[in-house]
JSON list of C-alpha atoms in Angstrom, two decimals:
[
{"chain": "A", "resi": 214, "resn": "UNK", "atom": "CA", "xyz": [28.07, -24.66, 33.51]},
{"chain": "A", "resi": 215, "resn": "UNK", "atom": "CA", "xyz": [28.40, -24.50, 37.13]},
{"chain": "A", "resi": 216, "resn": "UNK", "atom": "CA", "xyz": [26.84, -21.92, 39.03]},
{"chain": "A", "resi": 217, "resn": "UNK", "atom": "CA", "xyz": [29.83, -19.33, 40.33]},
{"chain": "A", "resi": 218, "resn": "UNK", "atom": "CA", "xyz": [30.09, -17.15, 43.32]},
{"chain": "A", "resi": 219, "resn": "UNK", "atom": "CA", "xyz": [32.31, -13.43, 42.75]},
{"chain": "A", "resi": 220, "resn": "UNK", "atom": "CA", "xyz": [33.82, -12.24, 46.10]},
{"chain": "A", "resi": 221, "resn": "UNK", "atom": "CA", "xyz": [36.73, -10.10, 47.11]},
{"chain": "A", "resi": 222, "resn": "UNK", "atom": "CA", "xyz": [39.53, -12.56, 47.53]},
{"chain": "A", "resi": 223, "resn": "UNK", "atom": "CA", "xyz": [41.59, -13.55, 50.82]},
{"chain": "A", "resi": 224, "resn": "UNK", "atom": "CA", "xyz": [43.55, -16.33, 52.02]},
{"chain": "A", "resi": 225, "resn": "UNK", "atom": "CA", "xyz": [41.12, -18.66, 51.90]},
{"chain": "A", "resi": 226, "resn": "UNK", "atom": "CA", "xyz": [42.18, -18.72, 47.77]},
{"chain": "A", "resi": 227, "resn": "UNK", "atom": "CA", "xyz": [45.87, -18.94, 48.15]},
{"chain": "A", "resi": 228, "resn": "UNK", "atom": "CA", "xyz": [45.61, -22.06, 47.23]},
{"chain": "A", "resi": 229, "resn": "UNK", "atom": "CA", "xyz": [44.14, -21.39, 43.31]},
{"chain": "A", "resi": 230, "resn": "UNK", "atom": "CA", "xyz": [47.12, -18.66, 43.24]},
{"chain": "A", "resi": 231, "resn": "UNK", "atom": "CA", "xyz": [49.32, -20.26, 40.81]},
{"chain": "A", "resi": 232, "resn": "UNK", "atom": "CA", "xyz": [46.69, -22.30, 38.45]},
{"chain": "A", "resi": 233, "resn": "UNK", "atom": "CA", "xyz": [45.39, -17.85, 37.71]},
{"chain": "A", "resi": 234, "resn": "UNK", "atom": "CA", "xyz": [49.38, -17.13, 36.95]},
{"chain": "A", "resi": 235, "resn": "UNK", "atom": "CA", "xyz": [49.44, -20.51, 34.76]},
{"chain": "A", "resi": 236, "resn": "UNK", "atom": "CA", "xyz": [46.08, -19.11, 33.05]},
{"chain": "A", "resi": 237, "resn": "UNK", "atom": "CA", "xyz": [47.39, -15.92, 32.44]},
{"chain": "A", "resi": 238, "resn": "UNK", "atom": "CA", "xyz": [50.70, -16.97, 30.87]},
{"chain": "A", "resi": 239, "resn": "UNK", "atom": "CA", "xyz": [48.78, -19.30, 28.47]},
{"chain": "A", "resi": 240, "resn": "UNK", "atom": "CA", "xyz": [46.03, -16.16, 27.55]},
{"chain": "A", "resi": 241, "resn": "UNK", "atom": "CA", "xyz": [49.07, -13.77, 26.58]},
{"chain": "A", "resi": 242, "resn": "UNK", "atom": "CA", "xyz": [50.52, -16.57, 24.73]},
{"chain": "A", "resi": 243, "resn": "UNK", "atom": "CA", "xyz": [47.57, -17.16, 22.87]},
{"chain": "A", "resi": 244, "resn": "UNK", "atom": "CA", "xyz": [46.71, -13.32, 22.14]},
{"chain": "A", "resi": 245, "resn": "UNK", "atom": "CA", "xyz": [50.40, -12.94, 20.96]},
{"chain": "A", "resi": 246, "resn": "UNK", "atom": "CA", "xyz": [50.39, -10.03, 23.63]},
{"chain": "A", "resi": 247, "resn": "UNK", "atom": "CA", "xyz": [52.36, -9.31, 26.84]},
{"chain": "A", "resi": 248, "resn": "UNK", "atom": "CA", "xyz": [50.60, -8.95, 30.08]},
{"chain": "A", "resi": 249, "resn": "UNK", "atom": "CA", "xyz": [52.28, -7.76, 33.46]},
{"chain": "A", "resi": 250, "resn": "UNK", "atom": "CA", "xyz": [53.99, -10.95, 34.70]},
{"chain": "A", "resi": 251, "resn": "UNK", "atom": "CA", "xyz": [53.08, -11.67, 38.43]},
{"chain": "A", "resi": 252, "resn": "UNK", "atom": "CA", "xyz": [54.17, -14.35, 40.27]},
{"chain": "A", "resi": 253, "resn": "UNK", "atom": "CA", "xyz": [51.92, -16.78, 42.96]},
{"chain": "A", "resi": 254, "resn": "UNK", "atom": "CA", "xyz": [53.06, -15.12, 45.62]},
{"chain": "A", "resi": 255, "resn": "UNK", "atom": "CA", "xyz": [52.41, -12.01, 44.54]},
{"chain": "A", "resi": 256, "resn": "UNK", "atom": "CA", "xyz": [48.74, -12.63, 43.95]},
{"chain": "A", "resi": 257, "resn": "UNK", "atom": "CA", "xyz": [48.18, -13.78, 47.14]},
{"chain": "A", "resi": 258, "resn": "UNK", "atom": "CA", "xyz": [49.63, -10.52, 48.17]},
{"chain": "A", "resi": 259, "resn": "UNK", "atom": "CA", "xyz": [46.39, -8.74, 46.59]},
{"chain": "A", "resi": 260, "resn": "UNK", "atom": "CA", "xyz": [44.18, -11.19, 48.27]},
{"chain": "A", "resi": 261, "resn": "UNK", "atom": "CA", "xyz": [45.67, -10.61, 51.59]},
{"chain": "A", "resi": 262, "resn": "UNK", "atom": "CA", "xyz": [45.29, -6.96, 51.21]},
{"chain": "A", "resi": 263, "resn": "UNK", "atom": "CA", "xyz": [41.76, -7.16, 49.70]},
{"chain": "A", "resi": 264, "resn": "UNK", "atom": "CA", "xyz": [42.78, -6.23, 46.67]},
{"chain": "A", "resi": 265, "resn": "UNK", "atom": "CA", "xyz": [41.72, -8.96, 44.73]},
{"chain": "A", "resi": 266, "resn": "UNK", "atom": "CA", "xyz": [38.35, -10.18, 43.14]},
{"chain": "A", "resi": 267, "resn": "UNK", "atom": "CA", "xyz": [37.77, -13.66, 42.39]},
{"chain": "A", "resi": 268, "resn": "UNK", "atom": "CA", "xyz": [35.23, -16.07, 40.57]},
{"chain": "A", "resi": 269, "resn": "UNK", "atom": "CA", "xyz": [34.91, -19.47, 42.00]},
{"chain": "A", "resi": 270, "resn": "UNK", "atom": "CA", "xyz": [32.85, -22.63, 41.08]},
{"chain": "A", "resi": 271, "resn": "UNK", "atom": "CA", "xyz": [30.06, -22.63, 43.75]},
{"chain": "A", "resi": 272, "resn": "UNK", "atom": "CA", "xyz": [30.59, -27.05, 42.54]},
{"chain": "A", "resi": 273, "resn": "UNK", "atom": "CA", "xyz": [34.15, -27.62, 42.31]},
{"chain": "A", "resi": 274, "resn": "UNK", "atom": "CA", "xyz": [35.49, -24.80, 43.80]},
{"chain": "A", "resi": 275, "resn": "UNK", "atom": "CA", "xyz": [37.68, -23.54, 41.26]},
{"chain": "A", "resi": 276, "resn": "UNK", "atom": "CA", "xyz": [38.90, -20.36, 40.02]},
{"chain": "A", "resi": 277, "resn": "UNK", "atom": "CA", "xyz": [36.48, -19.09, 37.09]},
{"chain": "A", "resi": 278, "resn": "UNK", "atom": "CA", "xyz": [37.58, -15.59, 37.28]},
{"chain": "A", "resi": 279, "resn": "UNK", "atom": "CA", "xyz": [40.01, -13.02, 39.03]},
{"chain": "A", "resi": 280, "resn": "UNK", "atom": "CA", "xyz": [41.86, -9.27, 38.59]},
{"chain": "A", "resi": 281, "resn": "UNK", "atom": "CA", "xyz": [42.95, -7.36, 41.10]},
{"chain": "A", "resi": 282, "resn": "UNK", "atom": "CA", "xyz": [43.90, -3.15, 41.74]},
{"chain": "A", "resi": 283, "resn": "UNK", "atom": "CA", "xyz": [46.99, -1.32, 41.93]},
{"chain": "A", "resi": 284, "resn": "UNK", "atom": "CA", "xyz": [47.09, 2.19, 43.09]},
{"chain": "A", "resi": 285, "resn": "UNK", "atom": "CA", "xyz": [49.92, 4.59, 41.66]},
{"chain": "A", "resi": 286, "resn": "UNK", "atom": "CA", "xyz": [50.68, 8.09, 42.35]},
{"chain": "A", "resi": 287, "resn": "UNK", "atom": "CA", "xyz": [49.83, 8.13, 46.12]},
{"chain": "A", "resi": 288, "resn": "UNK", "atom": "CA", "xyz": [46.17, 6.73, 45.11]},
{"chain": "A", "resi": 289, "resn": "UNK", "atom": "CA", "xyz": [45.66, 9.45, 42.47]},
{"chain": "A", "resi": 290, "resn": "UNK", "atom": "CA", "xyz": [45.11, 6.28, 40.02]},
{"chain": "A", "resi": 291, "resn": "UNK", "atom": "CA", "xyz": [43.43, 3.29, 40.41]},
{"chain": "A", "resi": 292, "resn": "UNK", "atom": "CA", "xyz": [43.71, 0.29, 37.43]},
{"chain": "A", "resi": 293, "resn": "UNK", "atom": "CA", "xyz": [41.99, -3.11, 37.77]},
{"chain": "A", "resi": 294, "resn": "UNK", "atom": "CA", "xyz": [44.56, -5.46, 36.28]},
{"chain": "A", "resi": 295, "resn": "UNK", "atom": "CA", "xyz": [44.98, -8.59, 35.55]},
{"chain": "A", "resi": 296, "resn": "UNK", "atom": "CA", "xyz": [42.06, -9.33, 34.43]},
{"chain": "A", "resi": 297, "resn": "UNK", "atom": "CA", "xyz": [41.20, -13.36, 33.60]},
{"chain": "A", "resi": 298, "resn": "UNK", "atom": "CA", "xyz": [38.65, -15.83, 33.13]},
{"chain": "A", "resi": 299, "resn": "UNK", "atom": "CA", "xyz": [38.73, -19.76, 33.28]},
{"chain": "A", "resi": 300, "resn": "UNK", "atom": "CA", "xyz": [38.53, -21.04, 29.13]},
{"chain": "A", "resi": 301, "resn": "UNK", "atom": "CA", "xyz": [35.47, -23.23, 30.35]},
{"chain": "A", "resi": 302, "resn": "UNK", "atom": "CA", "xyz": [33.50, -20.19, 31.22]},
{"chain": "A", "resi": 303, "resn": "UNK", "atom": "CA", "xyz": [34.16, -18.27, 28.86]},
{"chain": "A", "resi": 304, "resn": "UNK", "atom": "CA", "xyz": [31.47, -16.22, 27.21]},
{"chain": "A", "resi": 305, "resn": "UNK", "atom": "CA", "xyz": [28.87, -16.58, 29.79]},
{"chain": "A", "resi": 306, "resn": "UNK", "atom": "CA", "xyz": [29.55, -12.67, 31.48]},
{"chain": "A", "resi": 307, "resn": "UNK", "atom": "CA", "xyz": [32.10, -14.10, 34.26]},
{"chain": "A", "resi": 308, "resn": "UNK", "atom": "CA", "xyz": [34.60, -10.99, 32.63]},
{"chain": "A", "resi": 309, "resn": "UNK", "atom": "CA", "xyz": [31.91, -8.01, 33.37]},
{"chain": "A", "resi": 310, "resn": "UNK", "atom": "CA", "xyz": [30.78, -9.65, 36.53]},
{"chain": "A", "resi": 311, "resn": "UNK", "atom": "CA", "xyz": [34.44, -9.27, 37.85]},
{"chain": "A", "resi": 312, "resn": "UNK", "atom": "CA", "xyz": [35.50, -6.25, 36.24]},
{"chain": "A", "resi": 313, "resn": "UNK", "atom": "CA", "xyz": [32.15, -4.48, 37.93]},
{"chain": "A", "resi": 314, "resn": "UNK", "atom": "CA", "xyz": [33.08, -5.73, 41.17]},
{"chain": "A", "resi": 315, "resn": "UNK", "atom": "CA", "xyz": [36.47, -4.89, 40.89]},
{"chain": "A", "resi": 316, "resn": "UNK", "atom": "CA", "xyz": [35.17, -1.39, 40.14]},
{"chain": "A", "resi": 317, "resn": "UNK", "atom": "CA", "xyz": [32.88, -1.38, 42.95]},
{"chain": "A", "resi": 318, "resn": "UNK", "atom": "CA", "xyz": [35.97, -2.52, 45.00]},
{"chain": "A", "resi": 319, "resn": "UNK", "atom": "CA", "xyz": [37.92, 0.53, 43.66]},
{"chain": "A", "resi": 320, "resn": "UNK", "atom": "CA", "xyz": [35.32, 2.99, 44.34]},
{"chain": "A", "resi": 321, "resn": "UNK", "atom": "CA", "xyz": [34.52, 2.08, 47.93]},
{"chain": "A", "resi": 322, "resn": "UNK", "atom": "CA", "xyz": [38.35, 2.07, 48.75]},
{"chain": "A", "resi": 323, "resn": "UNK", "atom": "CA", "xyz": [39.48, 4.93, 46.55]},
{"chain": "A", "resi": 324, "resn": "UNK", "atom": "CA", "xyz": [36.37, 6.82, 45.92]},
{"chain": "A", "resi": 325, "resn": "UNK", "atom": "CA", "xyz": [38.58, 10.09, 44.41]},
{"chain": "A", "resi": 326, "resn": "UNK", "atom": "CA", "xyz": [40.80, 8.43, 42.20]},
{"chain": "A", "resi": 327, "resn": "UNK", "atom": "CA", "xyz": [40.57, 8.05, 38.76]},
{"chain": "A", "resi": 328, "resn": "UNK", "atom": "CA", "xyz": [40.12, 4.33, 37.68]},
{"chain": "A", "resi": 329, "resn": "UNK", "atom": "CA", "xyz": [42.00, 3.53, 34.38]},
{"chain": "A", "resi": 330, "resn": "UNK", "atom": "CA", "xyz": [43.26, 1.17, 31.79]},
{"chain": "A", "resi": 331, "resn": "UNK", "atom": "CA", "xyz": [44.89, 0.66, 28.72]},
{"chain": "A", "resi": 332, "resn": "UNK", "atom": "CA", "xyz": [43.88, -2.60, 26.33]},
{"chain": "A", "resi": 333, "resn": "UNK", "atom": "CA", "xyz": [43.48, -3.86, 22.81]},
{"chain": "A", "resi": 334, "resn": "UNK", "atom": "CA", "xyz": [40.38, -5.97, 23.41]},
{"chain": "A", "resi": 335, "resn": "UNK", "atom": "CA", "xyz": [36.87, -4.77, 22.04]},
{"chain": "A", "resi": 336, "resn": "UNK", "atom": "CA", "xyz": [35.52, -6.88, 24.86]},
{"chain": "A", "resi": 337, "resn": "UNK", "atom": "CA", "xyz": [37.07, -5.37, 27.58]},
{"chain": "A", "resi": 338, "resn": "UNK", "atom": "CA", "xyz": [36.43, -1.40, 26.17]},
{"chain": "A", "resi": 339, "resn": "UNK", "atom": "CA", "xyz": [32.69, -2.45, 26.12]},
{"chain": "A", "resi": 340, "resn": "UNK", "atom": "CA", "xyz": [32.91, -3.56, 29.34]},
{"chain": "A", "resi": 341, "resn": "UNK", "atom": "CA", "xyz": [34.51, -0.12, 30.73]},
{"chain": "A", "resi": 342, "resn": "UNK", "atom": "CA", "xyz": [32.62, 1.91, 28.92]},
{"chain": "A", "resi": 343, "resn": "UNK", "atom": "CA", "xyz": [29.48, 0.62, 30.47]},
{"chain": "A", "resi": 344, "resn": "UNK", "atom": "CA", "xyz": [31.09, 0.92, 33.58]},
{"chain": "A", "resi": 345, "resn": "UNK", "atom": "CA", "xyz": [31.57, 5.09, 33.07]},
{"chain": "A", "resi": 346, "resn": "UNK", "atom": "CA", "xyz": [35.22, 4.71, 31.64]},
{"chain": "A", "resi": 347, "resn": "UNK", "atom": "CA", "xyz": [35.92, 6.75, 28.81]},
{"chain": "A", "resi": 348, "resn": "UNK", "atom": "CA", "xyz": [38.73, 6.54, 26.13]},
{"chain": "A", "resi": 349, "resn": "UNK", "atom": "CA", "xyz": [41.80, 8.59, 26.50]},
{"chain": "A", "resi": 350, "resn": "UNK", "atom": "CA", "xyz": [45.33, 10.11, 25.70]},
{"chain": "A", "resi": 351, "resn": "UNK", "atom": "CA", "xyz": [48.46, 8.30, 27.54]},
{"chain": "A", "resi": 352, "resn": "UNK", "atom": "CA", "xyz": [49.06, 11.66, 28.76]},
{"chain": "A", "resi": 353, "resn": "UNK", "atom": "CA", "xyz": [46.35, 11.11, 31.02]},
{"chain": "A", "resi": 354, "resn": "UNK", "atom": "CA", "xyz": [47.44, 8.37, 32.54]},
{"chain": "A", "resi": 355, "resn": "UNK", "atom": "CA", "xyz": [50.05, 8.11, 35.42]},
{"chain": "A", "resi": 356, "resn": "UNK", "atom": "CA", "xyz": [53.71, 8.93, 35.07]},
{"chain": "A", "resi": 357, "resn": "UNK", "atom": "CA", "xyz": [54.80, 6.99, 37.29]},
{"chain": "A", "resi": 358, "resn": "UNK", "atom": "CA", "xyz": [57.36, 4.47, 35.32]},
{"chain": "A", "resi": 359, "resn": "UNK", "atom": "CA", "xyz": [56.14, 1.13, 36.97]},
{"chain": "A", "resi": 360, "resn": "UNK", "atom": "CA", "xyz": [52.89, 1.54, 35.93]},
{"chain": "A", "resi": 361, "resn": "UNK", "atom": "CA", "xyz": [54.51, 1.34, 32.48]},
{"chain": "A", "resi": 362, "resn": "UNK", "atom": "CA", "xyz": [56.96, -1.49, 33.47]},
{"chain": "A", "resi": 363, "resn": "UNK", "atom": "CA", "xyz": [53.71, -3.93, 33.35]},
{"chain": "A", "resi": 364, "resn": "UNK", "atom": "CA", "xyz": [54.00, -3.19, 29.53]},
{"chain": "A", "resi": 365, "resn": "UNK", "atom": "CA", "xyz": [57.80, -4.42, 29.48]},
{"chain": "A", "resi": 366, "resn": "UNK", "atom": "CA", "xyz": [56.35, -8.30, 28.75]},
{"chain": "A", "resi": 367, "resn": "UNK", "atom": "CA", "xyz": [54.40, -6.81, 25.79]},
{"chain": "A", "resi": 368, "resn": "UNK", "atom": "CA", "xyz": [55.46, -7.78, 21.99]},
{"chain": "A", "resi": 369, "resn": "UNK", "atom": "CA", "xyz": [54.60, -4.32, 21.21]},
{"chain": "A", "resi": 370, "resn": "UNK", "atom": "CA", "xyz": [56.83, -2.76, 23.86]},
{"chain": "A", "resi": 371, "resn": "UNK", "atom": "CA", "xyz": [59.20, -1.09, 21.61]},
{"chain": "A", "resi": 372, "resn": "UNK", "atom": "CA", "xyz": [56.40, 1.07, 20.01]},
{"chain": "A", "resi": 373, "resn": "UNK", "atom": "CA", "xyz": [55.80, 2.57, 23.48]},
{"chain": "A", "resi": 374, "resn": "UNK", "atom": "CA", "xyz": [58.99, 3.29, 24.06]},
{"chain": "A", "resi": 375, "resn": "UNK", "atom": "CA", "xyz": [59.79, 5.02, 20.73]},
{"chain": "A", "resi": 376, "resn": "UNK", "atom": "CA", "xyz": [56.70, 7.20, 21.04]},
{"chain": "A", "resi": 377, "resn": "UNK", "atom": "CA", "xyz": [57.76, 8.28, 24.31]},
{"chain": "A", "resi": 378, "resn": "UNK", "atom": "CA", "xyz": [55.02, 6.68, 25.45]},
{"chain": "A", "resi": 379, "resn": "UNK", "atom": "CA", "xyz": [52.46, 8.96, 23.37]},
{"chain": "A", "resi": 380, "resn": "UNK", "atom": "CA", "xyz": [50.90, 6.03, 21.50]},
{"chain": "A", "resi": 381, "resn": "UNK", "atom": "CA", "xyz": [50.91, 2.12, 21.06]},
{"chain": "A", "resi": 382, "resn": "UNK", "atom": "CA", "xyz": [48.32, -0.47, 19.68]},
{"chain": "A", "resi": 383, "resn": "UNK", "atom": "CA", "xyz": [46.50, 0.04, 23.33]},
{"chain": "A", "resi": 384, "resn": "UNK", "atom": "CA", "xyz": [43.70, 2.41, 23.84]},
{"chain": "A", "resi": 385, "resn": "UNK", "atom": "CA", "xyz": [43.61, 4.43, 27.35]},
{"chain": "A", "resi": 386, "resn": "UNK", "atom": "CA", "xyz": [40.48, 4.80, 29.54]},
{"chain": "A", "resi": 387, "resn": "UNK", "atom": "CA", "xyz": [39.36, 6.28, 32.45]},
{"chain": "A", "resi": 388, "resn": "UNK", "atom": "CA", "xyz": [36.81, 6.78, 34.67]},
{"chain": "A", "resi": 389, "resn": "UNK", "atom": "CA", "xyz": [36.82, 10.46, 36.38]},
{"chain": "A", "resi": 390, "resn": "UNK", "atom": "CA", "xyz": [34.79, 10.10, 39.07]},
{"chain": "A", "resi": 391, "resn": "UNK", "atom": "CA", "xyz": [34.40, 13.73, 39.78]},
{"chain": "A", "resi": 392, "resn": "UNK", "atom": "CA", "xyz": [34.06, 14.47, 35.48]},
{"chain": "A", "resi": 393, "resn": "UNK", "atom": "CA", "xyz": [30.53, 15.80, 34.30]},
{"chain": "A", "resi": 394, "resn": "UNK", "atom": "CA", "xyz": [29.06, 13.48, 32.21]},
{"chain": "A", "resi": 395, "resn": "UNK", "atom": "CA", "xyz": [25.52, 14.08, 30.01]},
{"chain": "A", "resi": 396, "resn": "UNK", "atom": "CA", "xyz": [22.69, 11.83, 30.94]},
{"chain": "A", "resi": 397, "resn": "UNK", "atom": "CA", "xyz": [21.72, 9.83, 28.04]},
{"chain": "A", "resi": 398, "resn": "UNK", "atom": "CA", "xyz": [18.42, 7.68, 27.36]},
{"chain": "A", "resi": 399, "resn": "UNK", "atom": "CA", "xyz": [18.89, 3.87, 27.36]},
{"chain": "A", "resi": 400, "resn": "UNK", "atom": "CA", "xyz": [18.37, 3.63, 23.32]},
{"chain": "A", "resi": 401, "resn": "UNK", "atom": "CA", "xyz": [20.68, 6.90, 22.84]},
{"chain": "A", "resi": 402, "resn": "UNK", "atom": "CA", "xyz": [23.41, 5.35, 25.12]},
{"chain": "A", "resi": 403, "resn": "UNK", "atom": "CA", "xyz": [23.51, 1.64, 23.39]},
{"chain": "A", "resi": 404, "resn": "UNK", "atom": "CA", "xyz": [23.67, 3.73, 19.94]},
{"chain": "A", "resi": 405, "resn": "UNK", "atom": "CA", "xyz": [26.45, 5.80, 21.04]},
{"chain": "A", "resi": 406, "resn": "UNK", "atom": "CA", "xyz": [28.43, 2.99, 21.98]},
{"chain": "A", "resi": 407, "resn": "UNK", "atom": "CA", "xyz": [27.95, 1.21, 18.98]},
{"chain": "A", "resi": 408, "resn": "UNK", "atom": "CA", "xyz": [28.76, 3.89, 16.94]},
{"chain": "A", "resi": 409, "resn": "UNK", "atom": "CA", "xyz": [32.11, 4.00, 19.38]},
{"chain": "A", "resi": 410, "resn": "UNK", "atom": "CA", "xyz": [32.87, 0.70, 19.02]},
{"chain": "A", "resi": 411, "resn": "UNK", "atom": "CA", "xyz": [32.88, 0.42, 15.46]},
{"chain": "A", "resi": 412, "resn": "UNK", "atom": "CA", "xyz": [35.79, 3.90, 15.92]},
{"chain": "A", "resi": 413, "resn": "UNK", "atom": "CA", "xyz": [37.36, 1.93, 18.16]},
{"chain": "A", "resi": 414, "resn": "UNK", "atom": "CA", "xyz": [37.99, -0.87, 15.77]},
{"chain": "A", "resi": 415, "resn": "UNK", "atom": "CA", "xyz": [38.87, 1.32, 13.01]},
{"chain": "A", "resi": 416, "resn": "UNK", "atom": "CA", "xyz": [41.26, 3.22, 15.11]},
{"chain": "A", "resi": 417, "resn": "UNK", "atom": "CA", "xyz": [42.92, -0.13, 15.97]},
{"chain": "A", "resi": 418, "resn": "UNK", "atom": "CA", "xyz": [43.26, -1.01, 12.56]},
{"chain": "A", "resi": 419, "resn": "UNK", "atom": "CA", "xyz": [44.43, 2.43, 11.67]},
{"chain": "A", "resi": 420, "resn": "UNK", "atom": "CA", "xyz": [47.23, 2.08, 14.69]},
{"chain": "A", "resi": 421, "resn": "UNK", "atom": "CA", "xyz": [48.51, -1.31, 13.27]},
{"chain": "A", "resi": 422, "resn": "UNK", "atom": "CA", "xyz": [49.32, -0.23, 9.92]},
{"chain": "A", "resi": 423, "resn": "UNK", "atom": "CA", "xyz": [50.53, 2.81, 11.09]},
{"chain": "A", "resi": 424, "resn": "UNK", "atom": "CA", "xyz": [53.02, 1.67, 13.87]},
{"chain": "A", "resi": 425, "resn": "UNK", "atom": "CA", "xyz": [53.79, -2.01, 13.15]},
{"chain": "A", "resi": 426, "resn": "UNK", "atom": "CA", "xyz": [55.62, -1.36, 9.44]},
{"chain": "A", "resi": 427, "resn": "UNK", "atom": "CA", "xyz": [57.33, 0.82, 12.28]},
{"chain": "A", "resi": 428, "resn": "UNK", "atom": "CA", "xyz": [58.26, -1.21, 14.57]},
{"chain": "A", "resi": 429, "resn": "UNK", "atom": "CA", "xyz": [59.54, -3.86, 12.11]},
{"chain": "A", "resi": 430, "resn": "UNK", "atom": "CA", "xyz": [61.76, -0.80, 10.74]},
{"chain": "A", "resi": 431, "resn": "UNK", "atom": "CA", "xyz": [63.29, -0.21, 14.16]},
{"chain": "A", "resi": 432, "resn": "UNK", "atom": "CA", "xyz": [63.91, -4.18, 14.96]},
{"chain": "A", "resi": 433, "resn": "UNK", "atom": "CA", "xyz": [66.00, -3.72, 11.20]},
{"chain": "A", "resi": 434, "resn": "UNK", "atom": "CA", "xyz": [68.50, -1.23, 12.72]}
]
């Protein structure tokens, strides 16, 4: 593998726009799960701002990596979103080394908001929860109804939207950057989390049988 360089994004990647879009169509596809769908142009949007990080080949020049923030509620919220890595790098850290400096990004530019998320991916909780982010109810998260439209593209939409947006297959985090938060020993933390983790799956397996026999009913009607 190439070496690869991680950098807040600007025009200069306009250009590697619309082979990230392609990528994240065919990772949704493949997960059998909706993600936001954002065009080229909107992409380069984020990079213009400096709202964008991306991972380039330090050889080639190619995009290895990328997400970018949104802000909702007047900055109250902060969510680093979509989130996606090149297939050939997979599995070498390109998704944590993007996500932190997409969190980095977020702090510097909103250092009071809350930073948050909502995923199905074991990967990606372990990521934010060595970040700081902790799990949480949807109640938590913003109100604001397009922060909920990026869910619209989502197979699982409809269980949202019948649970008044209470539950889904997704689990909300957050980081609270003003929350109080025990210090823990290196050994204690990495058991902690592992202990969490293996909730985390449960709970997702828990949430499936649960709420898909549900949402099969509903489609029936």
């Amino acid at each position: 593998m190439n070496p690869y360089t991680v950098q807040v994004a600007s025009q200069a990647h306009f250009g590697l726009a619309e082979s990230i879009c392609h990528e994240m169509a065919e990772s949704a596809k493949a997960r059998g799960t909706g993600i936001a769908k954002r065009t080229p142009e909107y992409l380069q949007e984020k990079m213009s701002e400096g709202k964008a990080i991306i991972a380039t080949d330090d050889v080639t020049g190619a995009f290895v990596g990328f997400c970018y923030i949104e802000t909702w509620q007047h900055g109250k919220f902060v969510a680093n979103s979509g989130l996606i890595v090149n297939p050939s790098y997979r599995q070498y850290g390109v998704a944590k080394a993007v996500k932190a400096k997409a969190f980095e990004l977020s702090r510097t530019r909103y250092p009071d908001a809350k930073i948050i998320g909502i995923t199905t991916s074991l990967a990606v909780m372990k990521i934010n929860s060595d970040l700081g982010y902790e799990p949480t109810t949807f109640s938590e998260l913003p109100v604001d109804d397009n922060f909920w439209k990026g869910c619209e593209s989502c197979v699982n939409y409809d269980i949202l939207t019948r649970t008044e947006r209470k539950i889904c297959l997704c689990t909300g985090m957050i980081y609270d950057p003003y929350a109080t938060k025990k210090s823990l020993g290196d050994s204690e933390e990495k058991w902690l989390f592992l202990k969490n983790i293996a909730d985390f799956s449960k709970l997702k397996k828990i949430k499936e049988k649960l709420l898909m026999p549900f949402k099969k009913k509903g489609k029936s009607k």
